[in-house]
Coordinates of C-alpha atoms in Angstrom, one line a residue:
Chain A
M72 CA 129.0 122.5 101.3
K73 CA 127.6 125.6 100.8
Q74 CA 126.1 124.8 97.3
I75 CA 124.5 121.8 99.8
V76 CA 122.7 123.6 101.5
K77 CA 121.4 125.6 98.4
N78 CA 120.4 122.6 97.3
T79 CA 118.1 121.4 100.8
I80 CA 116.9 125.1 101.1
V81 CA 115.9 125.5 97.5
L82 CA 113.3 121.7 97.8
L83 CA 112.2 122.2 101.4
V84 CA 111.1 125.8 100.0
I85 CA 110.1 123.7 97.2
T86 CA 107.6 121.0 99.2
L87 CA 106.1 123.0 101.6
V88 CA 105.2 124.9 99.2
A89 CA 103.7 121.9 97.0
G90 CA 102.6 120.7 100.7
S91 CA 100.4 123.6 101.7
L92 CA 99.2 124.1 97.9
L93 CA 97.4 120.7 98.8
A94 CA 96.4 121.3 102.1
A95 CA 94.4 124.3 100.7
T96 CA 92.5 121.7 97.9
Y97 CA 92.5 119.0 99.9
A98 CA 90.3 121.4 102.6
I99 CA 88.0 123.2 99.5
T100 CA 87.4 119.8 98.1
K101 CA 86.5 118.0 100.8
N102 CA 82.9 119.0 101.1
P103 CA 82.1 119.2 97.0
I104 CA 84.0 115.7 97.2
K105 CA 81.4 115.0 100.3
Q106 CA 78.1 116.1 98.8
A107 CA 79.0 114.5 95.3
E108 CA 79.4 111.5 96.7
E109 CA 76.2 111.9 99.2
Q110 CA 74.6 112.7 96.0
A111 CA 75.1 109.7 94.2
E112 CA 74.4 107.3 97.1
K113 CA 71.2 109.2 96.8
E114 CA 70.7 108.9 93.5
A115 CA 70.9 105.5 93.7
F116 CA 68.7 104.6 96.6
L117 CA 66.2 106.7 95.0
A118 CA 66.2 104.6 91.5
V119 CA 65.3 101.7 93.4
F120 CA 62.5 103.3 94.7
P121 CA 61.9 105.9 92.5
E122 CA 58.7 107.0 94.8
A123 CA 60.0 107.5 97.9
A124 CA 60.1 111.2 99.8
E125 CA 62.0 110.3 102.3
F126 CA 65.0 107.7 103.4
Q127 CA 65.9 106.8 106.4
D128 CA 69.6 105.3 108.1
A129 CA 68.2 101.7 109.0
E130 CA 69.8 98.3 111.0
G131 CA 68.0 95.3 108.5
P132 CA 68.5 91.4 108.8
F133 CA 71.4 91.5 106.3
H134 CA 75.0 90.8 107.7
D135 CA 78.8 90.7 105.6
T136 CA 78.8 87.0 104.5
D137 CA 82.1 85.0 102.5
S138 CA 81.4 86.9 98.7
L139 CA 79.1 89.7 99.8
T140 CA 80.7 93.4 101.9
V141 CA 77.2 95.7 103.4
G142 CA 77.1 98.4 102.7
S143 CA 74.8 101.5 104.3
V144 CA 70.5 99.8 105.5
K145 CA 67.6 102.8 104.2
R146 CA 64.2 102.6 105.1
A147 CA 62.3 103.9 101.5
K148 CA 58.9 105.8 103.3
G149 CA 56.6 107.9 100.6
T150 CA 55.5 111.8 101.3
N151 CA 52.6 109.8 103.5
G152 CA 54.8 108.7 106.0
E153 CA 53.8 105.3 104.4
E154 CA 56.9 102.5 104.4
L155 CA 57.5 101.0 101.1
G156 CA 59.9 99.3 102.2
V157 CA 63.9 98.6 102.3
A158 CA 66.8 99.2 101.2
V159 CA 71.1 98.2 101.6
K160 CA 74.0 99.0 99.3
V161 CA 76.0 96.3 98.6
T162 CA 79.2 94.5 97.4
T163 CA 80.1 91.2 95.9
S164 CA 83.5 90.3 95.6
A165 CA 83.1 87.1 92.9
G166 CA 82.6 88.3 89.7
Y167 CA 84.7 88.2 86.7
G168 CA 86.9 91.1 87.2
G169 CA 86.1 91.3 90.6
D170 CA 84.2 93.9 93.4
I171 CA 80.7 95.2 92.2
A172 CA 78.9 97.2 93.8
M173 CA 74.3 97.9 94.4
V174 CA 71.5 98.6 95.4
I175 CA 68.9 96.8 96.0
G176 CA 65.7 97.7 97.0
I177 CA 63.0 95.7 98.9
K178 CA 59.8 95.7 98.7
A179 CA 57.5 95.2 102.0
D180 CA 56.5 91.9 100.5
G181 CA 59.7 89.9 100.1
T182 CA 59.7 91.0 96.2
V183 CA 62.7 93.5 94.4
S184 CA 61.1 96.7 93.6
G185 CA 64.4 97.6 91.9
L186 CA 68.2 97.3 91.6
K187 CA 71.1 99.5 91.0
I188 CA 74.7 98.2 90.0
L189 CA 76.9 101.4 90.5
S190 CA 80.3 100.2 89.5
A191 CA 81.1 97.1 87.8
S192 CA 84.6 98.7 86.6
N193 CA 86.3 95.4 86.1
E194 CA 84.4 93.7 84.4
S195 CA 85.3 92.9 81.2
P196 CA 83.7 95.5 78.8
G197 CA 80.9 94.3 76.1
L198 CA 80.5 91.5 78.0
G199 CA 79.9 91.6 81.7
A200 CA 79.9 95.6 81.9
N201 CA 76.8 94.5 80.0
C202 CA 75.5 94.7 83.0
L203 CA 75.9 97.8 83.6
K204 CA 72.6 98.7 81.0
P205 CA 69.3 98.9 82.0
E206 CA 67.8 96.2 80.3
F207 CA 69.4 93.6 83.0
Q208 CA 68.7 95.7 85.5
E209 CA 65.3 95.8 84.5
Q210 CA 65.0 92.2 85.1
Y211 CA 65.5 92.1 88.6
A212 CA 62.4 93.8 89.6
G213 CA 59.6 91.8 91.1
K214 CA 62.1 88.1 91.5
K215 CA 61.8 86.6 95.0
A216 CA 64.0 84.9 97.2
G217 CA 65.3 81.8 95.1
L218 CA 65.7 83.2 91.8
T219 CA 67.8 81.7 89.7
Y220 CA 69.0 82.9 85.9
S221 CA 68.6 81.5 83.1
K222 CA 70.2 80.7 79.3
T223 CA 67.4 79.9 77.4
G224 CA 64.8 82.3 78.2
A225 CA 64.4 83.4 81.7
E226 CA 61.3 81.8 82.9
G227 CA 59.3 82.7 85.9
N228 CA 62.0 83.8 89.6
E229 CA 64.7 83.1 86.3
I230 CA 67.3 86.1 85.1
D231 CA 68.3 85.9 81.0
A232 CA 71.3 85.8 81.9
I233 CA 74.4 88.2 79.5
S234 CA 75.9 86.3 76.5
G235 CA 79.3 85.1 77.4
A236 CA 79.4 86.8 81.3
T237 CA 77.4 83.8 83.3
I238 CA 80.5 85.2 85.8
T239 CA 78.8 88.3 86.1
T240 CA 75.7 87.3 86.4
R241 CA 75.5 84.8 88.5
A242 CA 78.0 87.1 90.7
V243 CA 74.4 90.6 90.7
T244 CA 72.3 87.6 90.9
S245 CA 73.8 85.4 94.2
A246 CA 73.5 88.5 96.1
V247 CA 70.8 89.7 95.2
A248 CA 69.1 86.0 96.5
A249 CA 70.9 86.1 99.4
V250 CA 70.0 90.0 100.1
L251 CA 66.5 88.8 100.0
D252 CA 67.2 85.6 101.8
M253 CA 68.5 87.2 105.0
Y254 CA 65.4 89.7 105.0
E255 CA 63.4 86.2 105.2
G256 CA 65.3 85.5 108.0
G257 CA 67.7 82.8 106.8
D258 CA 71.3 83.5 107.0
G259 CA 72.1 84.3 103.3
Q260 CA 74.5 81.6 101.5
Chain B
M62 CA 95.8 80.5 104.1
K63 CA 93.2 80.7 101.2
I64 CA 93.3 84.8 101.5
I65 CA 97.2 84.5 100.9
L66 CA 97.3 81.7 97.9
L67 CA 94.4 84.1 96.3
T68 CA 96.7 87.6 97.1
I69 CA 99.7 85.3 94.7
V70 CA 97.4 84.1 92.2
T71 CA 96.0 86.6 91.4
T72 CA 98.7 89.7 92.0
V73 CA 101.0 87.2 89.4
L74 CA 98.3 85.5 86.8
I75 CA 94.9 86.6 87.7
D76 CA 95.9 90.8 87.9
N77 CA 99.0 90.2 84.9
V78 CA 100.7 93.5 86.1
V79 CA 101.8 93.8 82.2
L80 CA 99.5 92.2 80.5
S81 CA 96.3 93.6 82.0
Q82 CA 97.3 96.4 84.3
F83 CA 99.4 98.0 81.9
L84 CA 101.9 99.7 84.9
G85 CA 105.7 99.4 84.3
L86 CA 105.5 98.5 80.3
C87 CA 108.5 100.9 79.7
P88 CA 110.7 98.3 80.3
F89 CA 108.5 95.7 79.6
L90 CA 108.8 96.2 75.5
G91 CA 112.1 97.5 76.0
V92 CA 115.1 96.1 78.0
S93 CA 112.7 92.0 76.7
G94 CA 115.8 92.1 73.8
K95 CA 117.9 89.0 75.4
I96 CA 116.0 86.3 78.6
K97 CA 119.7 88.1 80.6
T98 CA 118.7 91.7 81.2
A99 CA 115.0 90.4 81.0
L100 CA 116.9 88.5 84.2
G101 CA 118.9 91.2 85.7
M102 CA 115.7 93.7 85.5
S103 CA 113.3 90.5 87.4
G104 CA 115.1 90.6 89.9
A105 CA 115.5 94.2 91.2
V106 CA 111.6 95.0 90.5
V107 CA 111.0 92.0 92.3
F108 CA 114.0 93.8 95.1
V109 CA 112.9 97.3 95.0
M110 CA 109.0 96.3 94.6
A111 CA 109.1 94.1 97.2
L112 CA 110.4 96.9 99.8
S113 CA 108.6 99.8 98.2
S114 CA 105.6 99.0 98.8
F115 CA 106.6 97.5 102.2
V116 CA 108.0 101.1 102.9
S117 CA 105.2 102.8 101.9
A118 CA 102.7 101.1 103.9
V119 CA 104.5 101.5 106.7
I120 CA 104.3 105.7 106.4
Y121 CA 100.7 106.0 105.0
E122 CA 99.5 103.1 108.2
L123 CA 101.8 105.0 111.1
L124 CA 102.3 108.3 109.9
L125 CA 99.8 109.5 107.1
K126 CA 95.9 107.8 108.4
P127 CA 96.7 108.2 111.9
F128 CA 96.9 112.5 111.4
D129 CA 94.9 112.7 107.9
L130 CA 97.5 113.1 105.5
G131 CA 96.0 110.9 102.9
Y132 CA 96.1 113.4 100.4
L133 CA 100.2 113.6 100.0
R134 CA 100.2 109.8 99.4
T135 CA 101.2 110.6 95.4
I136 CA 103.6 112.8 96.4
V137 CA 105.0 111.3 99.4
F138 CA 105.0 107.3 97.8
I139 CA 106.9 108.9 95.1
L140 CA 109.2 110.4 96.8
I141 CA 109.9 107.0 99.0
I142 CA 110.7 105.1 95.8
A143 CA 112.9 108.0 94.5
A144 CA 115.2 107.9 97.4
L145 CA 114.3 103.9 97.7
V146 CA 116.2 103.2 95.1
Q147 CA 118.7 104.9 95.4
F148 CA 119.3 103.4 99.1
V149 CA 119.1 100.5 97.5
E150 CA 121.9 100.5 95.0
M151 CA 124.1 102.6 98.1
V152 CA 124.0 99.4 99.9
L153 CA 124.0 97.0 97.1
K154 CA 127.1 98.8 96.0
K155 CA 128.6 98.6 99.5
F156 CA 127.9 95.4 100.8
I157 CA 126.9 92.6 97.4
P158 CA 129.3 94.2 94.6
A159 CA 127.6 90.9 92.8
L160 CA 124.4 91.6 93.5
H161 CA 125.3 94.8 92.1
Q162 CA 127.1 94.1 89.3
S163 CA 124.1 92.6 87.9
L164 CA 121.5 94.8 88.7
G165 CA 123.0 97.6 89.1
V166 CA 121.9 99.1 85.8
Y167 CA 118.5 98.0 85.9
L168 CA 117.8 100.4 89.5
P169 CA 117.7 103.5 87.9
L170 CA 115.0 102.1 86.1
I171 CA 113.4 101.9 88.0
T172 CA 112.2 104.6 89.3
T173 CA 109.5 106.0 87.4
N174 CA 108.3 102.2 86.4
C175 CA 104.5 103.7 87.0
A176 CA 103.7 99.5 87.9
V177 CA 105.9 100.5 91.1
L178 CA 104.4 103.3 92.3
G179 CA 100.9 101.7 91.1
A180 CA 101.2 98.5 93.3
A181 CA 101.8 101.6 96.2
L182 CA 98.8 103.4 95.1
K183 CA 96.5 100.2 94.3
N184 CA 97.2 98.5 97.8
V185 CA 96.4 101.7 99.4
Q186 CA 93.1 101.9 97.1
D187 CA 92.6 98.7 98.2
G188 CA 92.6 99.2 101.5
L189 CA 95.2 96.4 102.1
N190 CA 97.3 95.4 105.9
I191 CA 101.5 96.3 106.1
G192 CA 102.0 92.1 105.2
M193 CA 99.3 92.2 102.6
S194 CA 100.7 95.1 101.4
T195 CA 103.6 93.9 101.3
L196 CA 102.7 90.3 100.0
A197 CA 100.6 91.4 97.2
G198 CA 103.6 93.9 95.8
T199 CA 105.9 90.9 96.4
G200 CA 103.8 89.1 93.7
T201 CA 102.6 92.2 90.9
A202 CA 106.6 91.9 91.5
I203 CA 106.8 88.7 89.9
G204 CA 104.0 89.0 87.6
F205 CA 106.1 91.6 86.2
G206 CA 109.6 89.1 86.3
V207 CA 106.9 86.5 84.4
A208 CA 105.7 88.6 82.2
I209 CA 109.1 89.8 81.0
I210 CA 110.5 86.7 80.6
I211 CA 108.3 85.0 78.6
M212 CA 108.2 88.1 77.3
A213 CA 112.2 87.8 76.2
G214 CA 112.1 84.5 75.4
I215 CA 109.5 84.6 72.9
R216 CA 111.5 87.4 71.5
E217 CA 114.7 85.7 71.0
K218 CA 113.4 82.4 69.2
I219 CA 111.2 84.7 66.3
E220 CA 114.7 87.0 66.2
G221 CA 116.0 85.8 63.8
N222 CA 112.5 85.1 61.6
D223 CA 111.7 86.8 58.0
V224 CA 109.2 89.4 59.1
P225 CA 106.8 92.2 57.9
R226 CA 109.3 95.5 57.2
A227 CA 106.5 97.5 58.8
F228 CA 105.6 94.6 61.9
R229 CA 109.9 95.3 62.4
G230 CA 110.3 95.7 66.6
L231 CA 107.6 97.6 68.4
P232 CA 104.5 95.9 66.9
L233 CA 105.7 93.5 66.8
A234 CA 106.8 92.6 70.4
L235 CA 103.2 94.1 70.6
M236 CA 101.6 92.0 68.9
T237 CA 103.2 89.4 70.9
A238 CA 101.9 90.5 74.4
G239 CA 98.7 91.5 72.7
L240 CA 98.8 87.1 71.8
M241 CA 99.7 87.3 75.8
A242 CA 97.3 89.4 76.8
I243 CA 94.7 86.4 75.8
A244 CA 96.4 83.7 77.6
F245 CA 96.4 84.6 81.4
M246 CA 93.1 85.7 80.1
G247 CA 92.6 82.8 80.8
F248 CA 94.0 82.6 84.2
S249 CA 91.0 84.6 85.8
S250 CA 88.5 81.4 85.6
L251 CA 90.5 80.2 88.9
R252 CA 89.2 83.3 91.3
Chain C
M1414 CA 105.4 124.5 57.2
K1415 CA 108.2 127.4 58.8
L1416 CA 106.9 128.1 62.1
K1417 CA 108.8 130.7 64.0
K1418 CA 111.5 128.5 67.0
G1419 CA 109.5 128.9 69.9
S1420 CA 106.9 130.9 68.3
P1421 CA 104.2 129.5 70.4
L1422 CA 101.7 127.7 67.0
E1423 CA 105.6 126.2 66.5
R1424 CA 104.9 124.3 69.9
I1425 CA 101.2 123.2 69.0
Y1426 CA 101.9 122.4 65.8
N1427 CA 105.5 120.4 66.9
G1428 CA 103.7 118.6 69.6
V1429 CA 100.1 117.7 68.0
W1430 CA 102.0 116.5 64.7
R1431 CA 106.3 116.5 64.1
E1432 CA 106.4 115.3 67.8
N1433 CA 103.3 113.9 68.9
P1434 CA 104.2 112.3 72.2
T1435 CA 101.6 108.7 71.7
F1436 CA 102.3 108.1 67.2
V1437 CA 106.3 109.4 66.9
L1438 CA 107.9 109.5 70.5
M1439 CA 105.3 106.3 72.3
L1440 CA 105.4 108.2 75.4
G1441 CA 102.9 107.5 79.0
M1442 CA 102.0 104.3 77.1
C1443 CA 100.8 102.8 79.9
A1444 CA 98.1 105.3 80.5
T1445 CA 96.8 105.4 76.4
L1446 CA 96.3 100.9 76.3
A1447 CA 95.0 101.2 79.9
V1448 CA 92.5 104.6 79.6
T1449 CA 91.0 104.1 76.3
T1450 CA 88.7 101.2 76.9
S1451 CA 86.1 104.3 75.0
A1452 CA 86.9 107.2 73.8
V1453 CA 84.9 109.3 77.2
N1454 CA 88.4 108.1 78.8
A1455 CA 90.8 108.9 76.3
I1456 CA 89.1 112.3 76.3
A1457 CA 89.1 113.2 80.7
M1458 CA 92.8 111.7 80.5
G1459 CA 94.1 113.2 78.0
L1460 CA 92.7 116.5 79.2
S1461 CA 93.9 115.7 83.0
T1462 CA 97.5 115.5 81.5
A1463 CA 97.8 118.3 79.4
A1464 CA 96.4 120.9 82.6
V1465 CA 99.6 118.7 84.2
L1466 CA 101.7 119.1 81.2
I1467 CA 101.2 122.9 81.0
F1468 CA 101.2 123.7 84.5
S1469 CA 104.2 122.1 85.4
N1470 CA 106.2 123.1 82.1
L1471 CA 105.3 126.9 83.1
I1472 CA 106.3 125.9 87.2
I1473 CA 108.6 124.2 86.3
S1474 CA 110.6 126.8 83.5
A1475 CA 109.2 129.8 85.9
L1476 CA 112.2 128.3 88.6
R1477 CA 115.0 126.9 86.2
K1478 CA 116.9 129.9 87.0
L1479 CA 116.1 129.0 91.1
I1480 CA 116.6 125.0 90.9
P1481 CA 119.5 124.4 91.3
D1482 CA 120.6 121.5 89.1
G1483 CA 122.0 118.9 91.7
V1484 CA 117.9 118.9 92.6
R1485 CA 116.6 119.1 89.9
M1486 CA 114.4 116.5 89.3
P1487 CA 113.6 115.6 93.3
A1488 CA 112.5 118.9 92.7
Y1489 CA 111.1 118.1 89.7
I1490 CA 108.8 114.9 91.0
V1491 CA 107.8 117.2 94.0
I1492 CA 106.2 119.9 91.2
V1493 CA 104.2 117.0 89.2
A1494 CA 103.3 114.8 91.9
T1495 CA 101.1 118.3 93.6
L1496 CA 99.2 119.1 90.1
V1497 CA 98.5 115.4 89.9
T1498 CA 96.4 115.9 93.7
V1499 CA 94.8 118.9 92.6
V1500 CA 94.0 117.5 89.7
E1501 CA 92.8 114.5 91.0
F1502 CA 90.1 116.4 93.9
L1503 CA 89.2 118.4 91.8
M1504 CA 87.8 115.2 89.7
H1505 CA 87.0 114.3 92.4
A1506 CA 84.7 117.6 94.0
F1507 CA 83.2 117.7 90.4
L1508 CA 83.5 115.0 88.0
T1509 CA 83.0 112.2 90.2
D1510 CA 82.4 110.1 87.3
L1511 CA 85.2 110.4 85.3
Y1512 CA 87.4 110.2 88.7
D1513 CA 86.2 106.8 89.3
A1514 CA 86.7 105.8 85.7
L1515 CA 89.9 106.5 85.6
G1516 CA 90.9 105.2 89.3
I1517 CA 94.5 104.7 89.4
Y1518 CA 95.8 106.1 85.7
L1519 CA 95.4 109.3 87.5
P1520 CA 97.4 110.0 89.9
L1521 CA 99.8 107.7 88.1
I1522 CA 100.2 110.7 85.9
V1523 CA 103.0 111.8 88.2
V1524 CA 105.0 108.6 86.2
N1525 CA 104.3 109.3 82.9
C1526 CA 107.4 110.1 80.4
I1527 CA 105.5 113.1 79.0
I1528 CA 106.3 115.1 81.7
L1529 CA 109.1 114.3 83.2
G1530 CA 109.9 114.5 79.5
R1531 CA 109.3 118.4 78.1
A1532 CA 109.9 119.4 81.9
E1533 CA 113.9 118.0 81.8
A1534 CA 113.8 118.5 77.3
Y1535 CA 112.4 121.7 77.4
A1536 CA 110.8 123.5 79.9
S1537 CA 114.0 123.9 81.8
K1538 CA 116.2 124.5 78.9
N1539 CA 113.1 127.6 77.2
P1540 CA 111.4 131.2 78.3
V1541 CA 107.6 130.4 80.4
L1542 CA 105.1 131.4 76.8
S1543 CA 107.4 128.9 74.7
S1544 CA 107.1 126.0 77.6
V1545 CA 103.8 127.1 78.5
F1546 CA 102.1 126.2 74.5
D1547 CA 104.4 123.3 74.7
G1548 CA 103.4 122.3 77.1
L1549 CA 99.3 122.3 75.2
G1550 CA 100.5 121.3 72.1
M1551 CA 102.5 117.6 73.9
G1552 CA 98.4 117.7 75.9
L1553 CA 96.2 118.5 72.5
G1554 CA 98.1 115.9 70.9
F1555 CA 97.8 112.9 73.7
T1556 CA 94.5 114.4 73.7
A1557 CA 93.5 113.8 70.0
S1558 CA 95.6 110.8 70.4
L1559 CA 94.4 108.7 73.4
T1560 CA 90.8 110.2 71.7
I1561 CA 92.0 108.5 68.1
I1562 CA 92.4 105.3 69.8
G1563 CA 89.7 104.3 71.7
L1564 CA 87.5 105.8 69.5
V1565 CA 88.9 103.1 67.2
R1566 CA 88.3 100.4 70.5
E1567 CA 85.1 102.0 71.7
F1568 CA 83.6 101.2 68.1
I1569 CA 85.4 97.9 66.8
G1570 CA 85.0 96.7 70.8
S1571 CA 81.4 98.2 71.9
G1572 CA 79.0 99.0 68.5
T1573 CA 79.6 102.9 69.7
L1574 CA 80.7 106.7 69.5
F1575 CA 81.2 108.0 72.5
G1576 CA 78.4 106.3 74.3
F1577 CA 75.4 106.2 71.7
T1578 CA 75.1 103.7 69.9
V1579 CA 76.1 103.5 65.3
L1580 CA 76.2 100.0 64.9
G1581 CA 72.3 97.5 64.8
D1582 CA 71.6 95.0 66.7
W1583 CA 73.6 93.4 63.2
F1584 CA 76.8 94.1 64.7
T1585 CA 78.3 92.3 67.0
P1586 CA 80.5 93.7 68.2
V1587 CA 84.3 93.0 68.8
S1588 CA 84.8 92.7 72.5
I1589 CA 88.3 91.8 72.7
F1590 CA 89.2 95.1 71.3
V1591 CA 87.8 96.8 75.1
M1592 CA 90.0 94.3 77.1
A1593 CA 93.6 94.7 77.0
P1594 CA 94.9 92.0 74.3
G1595 CA 92.7 94.6 72.0
A1596 CA 94.8 96.7 73.4
F1597 CA 97.8 95.7 72.4
F1598 CA 97.3 95.1 69.2
V1599 CA 95.6 99.2 68.0
L1600 CA 98.3 99.6 69.4
A1601 CA 100.8 97.8 67.7
I1602 CA 98.6 98.8 64.5
I1603 CA 99.6 101.9 64.9
A1604 CA 104.0 101.3 65.5
A1605 CA 103.3 99.1 61.9
V1606 CA 102.0 102.7 60.8
R1607 CA 103.9 105.3 61.9
N1608 CA 107.3 102.4 60.7
V1609 CA 107.0 103.1 57.6
I1610 CA 105.7 106.9 57.5
V1611 CA 106.0 108.8 59.8
R1612 CA 109.8 107.3 61.5
P1613 CA 112.0 108.0 58.8
H1614 CA 112.0 111.6 59.3
V1615 CA 112.0 111.3 62.9
R1616 CA 114.9 109.8 62.6
E1617 CA 116.3 112.2 60.0
N1618 CA 115.1 115.8 61.8
A1619 CA 114.5 115.2 65.7
I1620 CA 116.3 112.3 67.0
N1621 CA 118.0 115.1 70.3
E1622 CA 114.4 116.0 71.6
I1623 CA 112.8 112.5 70.9
S1624 CA 112.0 109.6 73.4
C1625 CA 111.3 110.8 76.9
G1626 CA 112.3 114.1 76.1
G1627 CA 115.7 113.3 77.7
N1628 CA 114.6 112.0 80.2
C1629 CA 116.5 109.4 79.5
R1630 CA 118.4 108.3 83.7
Y1631 CA 114.7 107.3 84.2
C1632 CA 114.1 105.3 80.7
S1633 CA 114.3 102.2 78.9
G1634 CA 112.7 102.6 76.0
T1635 CA 113.8 101.2 72.9
L1636 CA 113.5 104.5 71.6
C1637 CA 116.3 105.7 74.0
A1638 CA 119.4 104.0 72.8
E1639 CA 120.7 107.6 71.1
N1640 CA 119.8 109.4 74.2
H1641 CA 121.7 107.7 77.1
R1642 CA 124.7 107.5 74.7
R1643 CA 124.5 111.5 74.9
L1644 CA 123.6 111.1 78.8
R1645 CA 126.0 109.8 78.8
E1646 CA 128.2 111.6 77.7
D1647 CA 126.8 114.9 79.5
E1648 CA 127.3 113.6 82.5
T1649 CA 131.3 113.0 81.5
S1650 CA 131.9 115.8 80.5
A1651 CA 129.8 117.8 83.3
S1652 CA 131.0 115.9 85.8
A1653 CA 134.4 114.1 84.8
P1654 CA 136.5 114.3 88.0
K1655 CA 134.2 112.8 89.4
A1656 CA 133.5 110.2 86.6
T1657 CA 136.6 109.1 86.7
E1658 CA 136.9 108.1 90.4
K1659 CA 134.4 106.1 90.0
E1660 CA 135.8 104.0 87.3
A1661 CA 138.5 103.5 89.1
K1662 CA 137.3 102.0 92.0
S1663 CA 134.9 99.8 89.6

């Protein structure tokens, strides 16, 4: 009986100390974690509108579809407060290994100002994960609604597919196309 | 209905817990010598994992989330699993001795099977509700069972072969696992 | 090399070379295979594990006389899980990229055999200083092995080292090496080499400390048979009346 009491007390003390240590760490790191996340998001939005001075939270004509989840929407303003366009964070579940998160910037004239893929951690390294390379993402700048991809050299409104990763290319391209379609008033399907 | 089917296919085949997530490798390599033991191990894992996914999802949804204690989840889940394994063993021993006889030896091995904790944590990360967590956990466990039973089948077949000395034992098992992983990659087109 | 048993240098030599957790003991395979797609991820995982290992060894060794045998395991698990969560928070706050890359494998350090294994096999029986250096040695050994595996996979699989392209356009990366099957293949080759070179040495000298460091109750590795036997013997001799009672029942 005495042994059980001792066991219980020791375990209780350890658990209490552990719990308070965790609570303390949580309290200390809460703000840095939030800041790091905000910073990362800001950098992503800046990547698609490098000339923007400020981003304002906005409501857009964007909505979720079967494979698309819309995150924050922000309006990009230039140094003199002029309207540059709108940037939207979306996550598509149509990747090869699951979710791909990206920020898409759309200029006022309905063309893509830039694309920044935030995470594609479920895509195969060396194949689908090549979508994180700037060469791939830069192709999207200037494209307009109805864009597609091509495996045999892109022309006009087409994206050069990543070799060996058609599914990833398709997922990213159709997400961009859907967002552009919604921007123009379509239903994004 | 569609989402249920998709979850099962994903957890059992596409994101197979052993061959694509690398969880539960120790028992996968250690207990896959014979089909019989592999069956016993899978039975125990399915049993414990379905139960632990359910219990950890319930505790997370009803206790940790409402009180903003999500940061305690790792510590809480591992204790739930450890306690659950003990509890399951006692209950089985008392009420279903026959099942305890066949699964008993495998149960204690499961506590630090990272697949069990991994499944519980992944459910939280993916933001699944209680029902879906249980389903995903069960699917993951079945995936483990499928992988380990196939592995045991292959190892029983190649047991008598003349293998170069260096590759006997673990290296051969790992090579086999690698080839199985290639085969399982094919399932990703089901998504 | 002759070093005093339990001295800091001996412990580090032991962890990095003589009982290297990955190449000799074959512990913590899940993390080893999952995060070694690139050298940077491998280093991050290795160092996180090392940090947890050093502190868990320190705390467990310091408390070894206070923790009653009956609640040893739960107490260790609570301590390790707490440390892992602390590391997780710090990574999330200050190294967000690596935190994202390691994903679910970071909290899973809790069930890494190396940590509980060293706690049970070394820290629970030895003084604080030796235990800390045991953790340091094992941690460094783990980090070094992960980095080597990471470098091999990254080099063959994407033609880069630490993220820098080292092979020109003429090289077509063998992508399978950064995918799941490649991990198994690389480890199989390493295990084969170990079978030839390292294993005889281990078999002769260090069997009592290998494989899950005696934590075999919770492990089922192929090398554990000997330890399972010892564990059973220990349990029988420690709780002889209990054991006979159990036998009588069944």
